[in-house]
């Protein structure tokens, strides 16, 4: 088994649970022509609570790490939770779509694409760039806060 096997099973689980999603991160970058290595699969999801319960039932605890309380907490706080496949040890970050205009627009721009022989909904190349810039800005702000905090403690 390889990461593509896990990816295909993950997409099938999302579709059986009727959860709207978009593949992002390194999988999306690679599909757009810029191969990137990563240690996880990033997927933005927009489930209802019932859909999330259905999705979590797709991951038997003897085959996956997938904590239902973490998932429900992520839904409540628009954050993320993980699913880890014990067979491959690959991890998926399932990211609850943020409740803001840009995130709704970005999600609406997702496009069908084929990855690993499976039709998926994929974020646009432009939105990958915007997301990377946003993450870089967050990292910079956090770095400044840590540095400022360490200076005030000395």
XYZ file of C-alpha atoms in Angstrom:
154
model
C 0.000 0.000 0.000
C 1.121 3.545 -0.680
C -0.144 7.059 -0.068
C -2.310 6.994 -3.193
C -4.217 3.982 -1.808
C -4.969 5.940 1.361
C -5.850 9.029 -0.667
C -8.347 7.113 -2.827
C -9.969 5.529 0.269
C -10.168 8.933 1.940
C -11.893 10.531 -1.054
C -14.327 7.604 -1.279
C -15.184 8.049 2.425
C -15.821 11.775 1.925
C -18.082 11.091 -1.026
C -20.036 8.309 0.728
C -20.612 10.706 3.647
C -21.642 13.401 1.125
C -19.095 15.850 2.560
C -18.110 18.674 0.224
C -14.336 18.984 0.049
C -11.358 20.337 -1.842
C -7.904 18.849 -2.004
C -5.240 21.402 -1.186
C -1.611 21.443 -0.016
C 1.086 19.347 -1.669
C -1.366 17.040 -3.437
C -2.996 20.031 -5.101
C 0.365 21.670 -5.900
C 1.560 18.457 -7.521
C -1.642 18.161 -9.554
C -1.114 21.711 -10.817
C 2.361 20.764 -12.008
C 4.670 21.619 -9.114
C 5.508 18.322 -7.378
C 6.040 18.732 -3.635
C 6.836 16.204 -0.982
C 4.796 16.262 2.182
C 4.110 14.029 5.126
C 0.352 14.458 4.972
C -2.678 15.044 2.781
C -4.523 18.349 3.248
C -8.239 18.486 2.493
C -10.609 21.335 3.308
C -14.084 20.047 4.157
C -17.474 21.694 4.679
C -19.612 19.146 6.517
C -22.794 19.415 8.483
C -22.652 17.758 11.895
C -24.593 14.747 10.563
C -22.236 14.425 7.589
C -19.263 14.597 9.936
C -20.705 11.765 12.055
C -21.200 9.737 8.863
C -17.657 10.472 7.758
C -16.159 9.403 11.076
C -18.012 6.093 10.878
C -16.033 5.422 7.679
C -12.836 5.042 9.724
C -12.911 1.853 11.832
C -10.696 2.225 14.895
C -8.742 -0.953 14.104
C -7.661 0.582 10.756
C -7.477 4.331 11.422
C -6.806 6.877 14.080
C -9.784 9.223 13.779
C -11.113 10.776 16.971
C -14.769 11.795 16.789
C -14.455 14.314 19.640
C -11.529 15.994 17.849
C -13.613 16.140 14.672
C -16.615 17.687 16.414
C -14.369 20.184 18.207
C -12.811 21.113 14.844
C -16.282 21.632 13.374
C -17.229 23.893 16.278
C -14.030 25.980 16.042
C -13.417 25.832 12.268
C -10.077 24.154 12.849
C -8.721 20.766 11.792
C -8.451 17.144 12.873
C -6.439 14.180 11.669
C -7.096 10.786 10.192
C -4.143 8.390 10.228
C -4.154 5.186 8.217
C -2.505 2.419 10.259
C -1.692 0.393 7.111
C 0.412 3.159 5.538
C 0.967 5.532 8.500
C -0.047 8.385 6.204
C -1.922 11.246 7.807
C -4.687 13.413 6.450
C -5.364 16.865 7.853
C -9.088 17.460 7.434
C -9.511 21.202 7.718
C -12.961 22.619 8.400
C -13.624 25.440 5.947
C -13.365 28.775 7.705
C -16.494 30.888 8.040
C -15.269 33.931 6.144
C -15.881 35.403 2.700
C -12.535 34.402 1.167
C -12.861 30.784 2.320
C -16.378 30.503 0.871
C -15.228 32.030 -2.441
C -12.115 29.827 -2.546
C -14.258 26.738 -1.896
C -16.654 27.797 -4.648
C -13.766 27.996 -7.144
C -12.655 24.380 -6.636
C -12.462 22.406 -9.857
C -12.710 18.727 -10.795
C -9.381 17.026 -11.426
C -8.060 13.474 -11.557
C -5.463 12.365 -9.015
C -4.394 8.725 -8.596
C -7.091 7.745 -11.103
C -9.819 9.320 -8.972
C -11.934 12.358 -9.762
C -11.553 14.901 -6.958
C -12.407 18.514 -6.245
C -9.180 20.504 -6.269
C -8.316 24.014 -5.116
C -7.109 26.382 -7.816
C -3.416 27.115 -8.292
C -4.060 30.780 -7.464
C -5.737 29.889 -4.188
C -2.781 27.665 -3.233
C -0.513 30.700 -3.610
C -2.852 32.892 -1.558
C -3.072 30.246 1.176
C 0.740 29.915 1.304
C 1.101 33.694 1.618
C -1.482 33.721 4.382
C 0.329 30.906 6.257
C 3.650 32.734 5.854
C 2.150 35.883 7.345
C 0.712 33.934 10.291
C 4.093 32.263 10.865
C 5.842 35.650 10.765
C 3.428 37.179 13.289
C 3.794 34.148 15.585
C 7.573 34.294 15.295
C 7.573 37.974 16.235
C 5.331 37.298 19.216
C 7.612 34.504 20.446
C 10.688 36.676 20.008
C 9.052 39.613 21.797
C 7.922 37.317 24.605
C 11.408 35.929 25.115
C 12.854 39.454 25.315
C 10.405 40.499 28.015
C 11.263 37.464 30.152
C 15.020 38.121 30.292
